[in-house]
Coordinates of C-alpha atoms in Angstrom, one line a residue:
X1440 CA -0.1 0.3 -0.2
X1441 CA 2.5 3.1 0.9
X1442 CA 5.0 1.7 -2.1
X1443 CA 2.0 2.1 -4.7
X1444 CA 0.8 5.2 -3.0
X1445 CA 4.0 6.7 -2.7
X1446 CA 4.4 6.2 -6.6
X1447 CA 1.6 7.5 -7.2
X1448 CA 1.8 10.6 -5.4
X1449 CA 5.4 11.0 -7.5
X1450 CA 3.5 11.0 -10.3
X1451 CA 0.6 13.1 -9.3
X1452 CA 3.7 15.7 -8.8
X1453 CA 5.2 15.4 -11.8
X1454 CA 1.6 15.9 -13.6
X1455 CA 2.0 19.2 -11.7
X1456 CA 5.5 20.3 -12.8
X1457 CA 6.4 21.8 -16.1
X1458 CA 8.8 20.0 -18.4
X1459 CA 11.7 22.2 -18.5
X1460 CA 10.8 25.5 -20.4
X1461 CA 12.7 27.1 -22.6
X1462 CA 13.0 30.2 -20.4
X1463 CA 11.6 32.0 -17.4
X1464 CA 11.1 35.4 -16.4
X1465 CA 9.5 37.6 -18.6
X1466 CA 9.3 38.2 -22.1
X1467 CA 8.1 40.2 -25.0
X1468 CA 5.3 39.6 -26.8
X1469 CA 6.1 38.2 -30.3
X1470 CA 3.7 38.0 -33.1
X1471 CA 3.4 35.2 -35.9
X1472 CA 6.5 34.8 -38.4
X1473 CA 5.6 35.5 -42.2
X1474 CA 4.3 31.5 -42.9
X1475 CA 1.0 30.7 -41.3
X1476 CA 2.3 27.6 -40.1
X1477 CA 5.4 25.4 -39.7
X1478 CA 5.4 23.1 -43.2
X1479 CA 4.9 20.1 -40.7
X1480 CA 1.9 21.2 -39.4
X1481 CA -1.5 21.6 -40.5
X1482 CA -3.9 24.1 -39.1
X1483 CA -6.7 23.1 -37.7
X1484 CA -8.8 25.4 -35.2
X1485 CA -11.1 23.4 -32.7
X1486 CA -14.7 24.2 -31.0
X1487 CA -15.1 23.9 -27.5
X1488 CA -18.2 22.0 -27.2
X1489 CA -21.5 24.6 -26.9
X1490 CA -22.3 25.4 -23.0
X1491 CA -25.9 24.3 -22.1
X1492 CA -27.3 26.6 -19.6
X1493 CA -30.4 29.0 -20.6
X1494 CA -27.9 32.4 -20.6
X1495 CA -25.6 33.5 -22.9
X1496 CA -22.3 34.2 -22.4
X1497 CA -20.4 37.8 -21.9
X1498 CA -16.5 38.1 -21.6
X1499 CA -13.8 40.6 -19.6
X1500 CA -10.5 40.9 -18.6
X1501 CA -9.1 42.4 -15.9
X1502 CA -5.7 43.0 -15.0
X1503 CA -5.0 43.3 -11.2
X1504 CA -2.6 44.8 -8.9
X1505 CA -2.1 43.6 -5.4
X1506 CA 1.0 46.4 -4.0
X1507 CA 0.8 44.8 -1.0
X1508 CA 2.5 41.7 -1.5
X1509 CA 5.5 42.0 -3.3
X1510 CA 5.9 39.0 -6.0
X1511 CA 7.3 36.3 -4.1
X1512 CA 8.8 34.2 -7.6
X1513 CA 10.0 37.5 -8.6
X1514 CA 11.1 38.6 -5.8
X1515 CA 10.3 42.2 -6.1
X1516 CA 7.3 44.1 -7.5
X1517 CA 3.9 43.8 -7.1
X1518 CA 1.7 40.3 -7.6
X1519 CA -0.1 40.5 -10.5
X1520 CA -3.0 38.2 -11.6
X1521 CA -5.4 37.9 -15.1
X1522 CA -8.4 37.7 -14.5
X1523 CA -11.4 36.4 -17.5
X1524 CA -14.4 37.1 -15.7
X1525 CA -17.8 35.7 -17.7
X1526 CA -21.6 36.2 -17.0
X1527 CA -25.2 35.8 -18.1
X1528 CA -25.5 38.0 -20.9
X1529 CA -28.0 38.7 -23.8
X1530 CA -28.4 37.6 -26.8
X1531 CA -27.0 39.5 -29.6
X1532 CA -24.8 41.6 -28.2
X1533 CA -21.2 42.0 -27.8
X1534 CA -18.3 41.3 -30.0
X1535 CA -16.0 38.6 -31.5
X1536 CA -14.8 35.7 -28.7
X1537 CA -11.5 36.7 -27.7
X1538 CA -8.6 34.3 -29.5
X1539 CA -8.2 31.1 -27.1
X1540 CA -4.2 32.2 -26.4
X1541 CA -2.4 34.6 -27.7
X1542 CA 0.1 33.6 -30.4
X1543 CA 2.8 34.0 -27.6
X1544 CA 0.9 33.1 -24.8
X1545 CA 0.1 28.9 -27.8
X1546 CA 4.4 29.3 -28.8
X1547 CA 5.0 28.8 -25.2
X1548 CA 2.8 26.3 -23.9
X1549 CA 3.3 23.9 -27.2
X1550 CA 6.7 24.0 -26.8
X1551 CA 6.6 23.1 -22.3
X1552 CA 4.4 20.4 -24.5
X1553 CA 7.0 19.3 -26.2
X1554 CA 3.8 19.7 -29.1
X1555 CA 5.4 22.3 -31.0
X1556 CA 6.2 20.6 -33.9
X1557 CA 2.7 18.2 -33.6
X1558 CA 0.9 21.3 -33.6
X1559 CA 0.4 24.6 -35.3
X1560 CA 1.1 27.8 -32.4
X1561 CA -2.5 28.4 -34.9
X1562 CA -4.8 26.0 -34.3
X1563 CA -4.5 27.3 -30.2
X1564 CA -4.8 30.6 -30.7
X1565 CA -8.3 30.1 -33.4
X1566 CA -9.7 27.8 -31.0
X1567 CA -13.2 28.3 -30.9
X1568 CA -15.1 29.5 -27.4
X1569 CA -19.0 31.0 -27.1
X1570 CA -18.6 33.6 -24.8
X1571 CA -18.6 37.1 -26.7
X1572 CA -16.6 39.9 -25.1
X1573 CA -18.4 43.1 -23.9
X1574 CA -22.0 41.1 -24.1
X1575 CA -24.6 43.4 -22.2
X1576 CA -24.9 41.3 -19.0
X1577 CA -28.6 40.5 -17.4
X1578 CA -29.6 42.2 -14.8
X1579 CA -29.4 40.1 -11.7
X1580 CA -27.5 38.9 -8.6
X1581 CA -25.5 35.7 -9.6
X1582 CA -23.5 33.3 -7.5
X1583 CA -19.7 33.7 -8.3
X1584 CA -17.0 31.1 -8.6
X1585 CA -13.2 31.9 -8.5
X1586 CA -11.7 28.4 -11.3
X1587 CA -7.6 28.8 -10.5
X1588 CA -6.1 27.0 -13.3
X1589 CA -3.1 23.6 -12.8
X1590 CA 0.3 24.4 -12.5
X1591 CA 2.0 25.6 -15.8
X1592 CA -1.6 25.6 -17.6
X1593 CA -3.4 29.2 -18.3
X1594 CA -6.4 29.7 -17.2
X1595 CA -8.1 29.2 -20.9
X1596 CA -7.7 25.3 -20.1
X1597 CA -10.8 25.4 -18.2
X1598 CA -12.7 27.8 -20.9
X1599 CA -15.3 24.8 -21.3
X1600 CA -16.0 24.5 -17.7
X1601 CA -16.3 28.7 -17.2
X1602 CA -18.4 29.0 -20.0
X1603 CA -21.4 25.8 -18.5
X1604 CA -21.2 28.1 -15.4
X1605 CA -22.3 31.7 -16.6
X1606 CA -24.4 30.0 -18.9
X1607 CA -26.2 28.7 -16.1
X1608 CA -26.4 31.8 -14.5
X1609 CA -23.3 32.4 -12.1
X1610 CA -20.5 34.7 -12.5
X1611 CA -16.8 32.9 -13.1
X1612 CA -13.7 34.5 -12.5
X1613 CA -11.0 32.6 -14.3
X1614 CA -7.3 33.7 -13.0
X1615 CA -3.8 32.9 -14.2
X1616 CA -1.7 33.5 -11.1
X1617 CA 1.5 35.9 -12.5
X1618 CA 5.0 33.8 -12.9
X1619 CA 2.8 29.9 -12.9
X1620 CA 2.2 29.0 -16.5
X1621 CA 4.4 28.8 -19.5
X1622 CA 3.1 31.7 -20.4
X1623 CA 0.9 34.8 -19.6
X1624 CA 0.8 38.1 -21.6
X1625 CA -0.5 40.8 -18.9
X1626 CA -0.3 44.8 -20.2
X1627 CA 2.9 46.9 -21.9
X1628 CA 3.4 43.8 -23.7
X1629 CA 5.2 41.1 -21.4
X1630 CA 4.0 37.9 -21.6
X1631 CA 5.5 36.6 -17.2
X1632 CA 6.3 33.0 -17.8
X1633 CA 7.2 30.7 -15.1
X1634 CA 9.5 31.9 -12.1
X1635 CA 8.0 29.5 -9.9
X1636 CA 8.7 26.5 -12.1
X1637 CA 12.2 26.8 -10.2
X1638 CA 11.2 27.2 -7.2
X1639 CA 8.4 25.1 -6.4
X1640 CA 9.6 21.5 -7.5
X1641 CA 8.6 19.3 -4.1
X1642 CA 5.5 19.0 -2.3
X1643 CA 7.0 21.9 0.3
X1644 CA 6.9 24.0 -3.2
X1645 CA 3.7 23.0 -4.3
X1646 CA 2.2 23.6 -0.7
X1647 CA 4.2 27.1 -1.3
X1648 CA 1.7 27.9 -4.2
X1649 CA -1.4 26.5 -3.5
X1650 CA -0.9 28.8 0.0
X1651 CA -0.2 31.6 -2.3
X1652 CA -2.6 31.0 -4.6
X1653 CA -5.3 31.7 -1.7
X1654 CA -4.2 34.5 -0.9
X1655 CA -4.3 36.0 -4.6
X1656 CA -8.2 34.8 -4.4
X1657 CA -8.8 36.2 -1.0
X1658 CA -7.5 39.4 -2.8
X1659 CA -9.3 39.0 -5.8
X1660 CA -12.1 38.7 -3.7
X1661 CA -11.5 42.0 -1.9
X1662 CA -11.0 43.6 -5.8
X1663 CA -14.9 42.8 -6.4
X1664 CA -16.6 42.8 -3.9
X1665 CA -15.4 45.7 -2.0
X1666 CA -16.0 49.3 -1.8
X1667 CA -14.8 50.3 -4.9
X1668 CA -14.6 47.5 -7.3
X1669 CA -12.7 46.6 -10.1
X1670 CA -14.5 45.5 -12.4
X1671 CA -17.8 47.5 -13.9
X1672 CA -20.4 45.1 -13.7
X1673 CA -19.6 43.9 -9.9
X1674 CA -23.0 44.6 -9.1
X1675 CA -23.7 41.1 -11.1
X1676 CA -21.9 39.5 -8.1
X1677 CA -24.1 38.3 -4.9
X1678 CA -21.1 38.6 -2.0
X1679 CA -23.2 35.9 0.3
X1680 CA -22.9 32.9 -2.2
X1681 CA -18.9 32.9 -3.5
X1682 CA -17.1 30.0 -3.8
X1683 CA -13.6 28.0 -5.8
X1684 CA -12.4 25.1 -7.8
X1685 CA -9.2 24.6 -9.6
X1686 CA -8.1 22.0 -11.9
X1687 CA -4.9 19.6 -11.0
X1688 CA -2.3 22.9 -8.3
X1689 CA -5.8 24.5 -8.1
X1690 CA -7.4 22.2 -5.9
X1691 CA -5.0 22.2 -3.8
X1692 CA -5.5 26.3 -3.4
X1693 CA -9.3 26.1 -3.0
X1694 CA -8.4 23.6 0.2
X1695 CA -6.2 26.5 1.5
X1696 CA -8.3 29.4 0.4
X1697 CA -11.1 28.4 2.4
X1698 CA -8.9 27.7 5.2
X1699 CA -8.0 31.1 5.1
X1700 CA -11.0 33.1 4.1
X1701 CA -14.3 32.1 5.1
X1702 CA -16.2 34.4 2.6
X1703 CA -15.6 30.3 0.4
X1704 CA -19.3 28.8 0.6
X1705 CA -18.1 25.8 -1.5
X1706 CA -14.6 24.0 -2.8
X1707 CA -14.2 21.5 -5.3
X1708 CA -10.9 20.3 -6.3
X1709 CA -10.1 18.7 -9.8
X1710 CA -7.4 16.0 -9.2
X1711 CA -5.0 17.9 -7.5
X1712 CA -2.9 16.8 -4.6
X1713 CA -3.7 18.6 -1.2
X1714 CA -0.5 20.0 -0.3
X1715 CA -1.9 22.5 1.6
X1716 CA -3.9 20.5 3.7
X1717 CA -7.4 20.9 5.4
X1718 CA -7.1 21.9 9.2
X1719 CA -7.5 19.4 11.7
X1720 CA -10.8 21.5 12.7
X1721 CA -12.1 20.7 9.2
X1722 CA -13.5 23.7 7.1
X1723 CA -16.4 25.4 9.3
X1724 CA -19.0 22.9 7.8
X1725 CA -18.6 24.5 4.3
X1726 CA -19.4 21.8 1.4
X1727 CA -16.5 20.1 -0.5
X1728 CA -16.4 18.0 -3.4
X1729 CA -13.1 15.8 -4.5
X1730 CA -13.9 14.8 -8.2
X1731 CA -10.9 12.8 -9.8
X1732 CA -9.1 10.6 -12.4
X1733 CA -9.0 7.2 -11.9
X1734 CA -5.6 7.2 -10.1
X1735 CA -7.4 9.3 -7.2
X1736 CA -9.8 6.4 -5.6
X1737 CA -8.8 6.0 -2.1
X1738 CA -5.7 4.0 -1.2
X1739 CA -4.4 5.0 -4.9
X1740 CA -3.7 9.0 -4.2
X1741 CA -0.2 10.0 -2.5
X1742 CA 2.0 10.1 0.6
X1743 CA 1.5 11.5 4.4
X1744 CA -0.2 15.0 4.0
X1745 CA 0.3 15.6 0.1
X1746 CA -3.0 12.1 -0.3
X1747 CA -6.7 13.0 -0.3
X1748 CA -7.3 9.8 2.4
X1749 CA -6.4 12.0 5.0
X1750 CA -7.8 15.5 4.2
X1751 CA -10.8 13.8 3.6
X1752 CA -10.9 12.7 7.2
X1753 CA -10.7 16.3 8.0
X1754 CA -13.7 17.8 5.8
X1755 CA -16.5 18.2 8.3
X1756 CA -19.2 19.4 6.0
X1757 CA -21.0 18.3 3.2
X1758 CA -18.6 15.8 0.8
X1759 CA -18.0 13.7 -2.2
X1760 CA -15.5 11.5 -3.9
X1761 CA -15.9 10.5 -6.8
X1762 CA -13.9 9.3 -9.9
X1763 CA -14.6 9.5 -13.7
X1764 CA -13.7 5.9 -14.7
X1765 CA -11.8 6.1 -18.3
X1766 CA -10.2 9.2 -16.9
X1767 CA -6.7 10.8 -16.5
X1768 CA -5.0 14.6 -15.3
X1769 CA -6.2 17.0 -17.5
X1770 CA -9.7 15.2 -18.1
X1771 CA -11.6 17.6 -16.2
X1772 CA -9.8 20.6 -18.8
X1773 CA -10.7 21.4 -22.3
X1774 CA -7.4 19.6 -23.5
X1775 CA -9.3 16.0 -24.5
X1776 CA -11.5 17.3 -26.2
X1777 CA -8.9 19.6 -27.8
X1778 CA -6.9 16.7 -28.2
X1779 CA -9.8 14.3 -30.1
X1780 CA -9.8 17.9 -32.6
X1781 CA -6.3 18.1 -33.3
X1782 CA -4.9 14.6 -34.0
X1783 CA -2.8 14.0 -31.1
X1784 CA -3.1 10.3 -29.3
X1785 CA -6.0 10.4 -26.7
X1786 CA -5.2 11.3 -23.7
X1787 CA -7.1 8.4 -21.5
X1788 CA -9.8 6.3 -23.1
X1789 CA -13.0 8.8 -21.7
X1790 CA -14.1 10.8 -25.7
X1791 CA -12.9 14.2 -24.6
X1792 CA -16.8 15.4 -25.5
X1793 CA -17.5 12.8 -23.3
X1794 CA -15.3 14.5 -20.3
X1795 CA -15.8 18.0 -20.6
X1796 CA -19.8 16.6 -20.0
X1797 CA -19.0 14.4 -17.6
X1798 CA -17.1 17.6 -16.0
X1799 CA -20.3 20.1 -16.6
X1800 CA -22.4 18.2 -14.8
X1801 CA -20.9 17.4 -11.6
X1802 CA -19.8 20.4 -11.4
X1803 CA -23.2 22.3 -12.6
X1804 CA -24.5 20.3 -9.7
X1805 CA -22.4 20.6 -6.7
X1806 CA -23.1 24.5 -7.2
X1807 CA -27.0 24.7 -8.1
X1808 CA -26.8 22.5 -5.3
X1809 CA -24.9 24.6 -2.5
X1810 CA -25.1 28.0 -3.8
X1811 CA -28.7 28.5 -5.1
X1812 CA -30.2 25.3 -3.2
X1813 CA -31.0 23.8 -5.8
X1814 CA -31.8 19.8 -5.3
X1815 CA -29.2 17.6 -7.1
X1816 CA -30.1 13.4 -6.9
X1817 CA -27.3 13.4 -9.4
X1818 CA -24.7 13.6 -6.0
X1819 CA -26.2 11.0 -4.0
X1820 CA -25.0 8.3 -5.8
X1821 CA -24.2 6.4 -9.3
X1822 CA -27.1 6.2 -12.0
X1823 CA -27.0 4.9 -15.3
X1824 CA -27.1 7.9 -17.1
X1825 CA -23.4 8.1 -15.9
X1826 CA -22.0 4.4 -15.8
X1827 CA -18.5 5.9 -16.0
X1828 CA -18.6 7.8 -12.6
X1829 CA -17.2 6.3 -9.5
X1830 CA -18.4 7.5 -5.6
X1831 CA -16.3 6.0 -2.8
X1832 CA -16.9 6.3 0.9
X1833 CA -13.7 5.4 2.4

């Protein structure tokens, strides 16, 4: 058992950490080369699944600067975030959706994943999503959900989930944490690369990432719900109904953020090792969903404080431990459906479209239950409509 769990822990840590980056720090944004794509890569433009809720989706981008904190990875300068806000919008309003990634963000991500010879940069830039830029919001007060991506990958990888939640009547804030991705575009032509990759190559380093992200999220909530909010549509947010979900180390950050900030009423960890543990006294009875791949089943999830097993026992509110058959670490992101369309080898036997459908279904049901008070029999146990889904009671 211990050997098996140690192996799983190391495998999970490897997924959290990047492949070697060519450079880390700040790069100047570069435009596309003269040729549309290299001769050996075909430009294919994937389309993310359409959101299924009753609202159209609007999208705006925020650049936030926390001048009270020095960036922990750069060691100088204030902490910065890039945030994509999505919200219920009026149909037929707004402009074209912005690119899934900028050219330089896409180039750096493909290089980081060793896919630069297999996928054209233009394929990522041109990936089709469904939110409309600057669309007029539908008046109302909606719960707020913060989304935090996995280590080294950008917030764009959670677009399908963000658009789905916004279409179902949520405001969604997807966050890029400075110096923690292969590349994120910031104002002034800057593209910040992964300084944290050099400093967070251990479980202790991963704990520092999760807890720093928790501070990022508290700052974000201050700027969205304070007296002088940073977002012009902040009146859409119901400050009494805030939750967080994260993928990979973003899931560990959801635990850390809930432990530090009582404003967050519910949380989801999507296949992330819990490097910042649940406090011994629990999370004040607040609900939490542990949603994982096959490798995240009981007895196969890591060691010590980094595993799900001891943290599950500390959760003191409504809780579920759910895994998907034939899935892998990136099942909960846009990657599976994009890989299918790009002709890449499948990440797991679970098809990309089904990965998105199941993730949206269970994440949406959790938030509908705990932020809107809507009964969700889906969360009560296995059902014939989703034979790939396993409920665990360790």
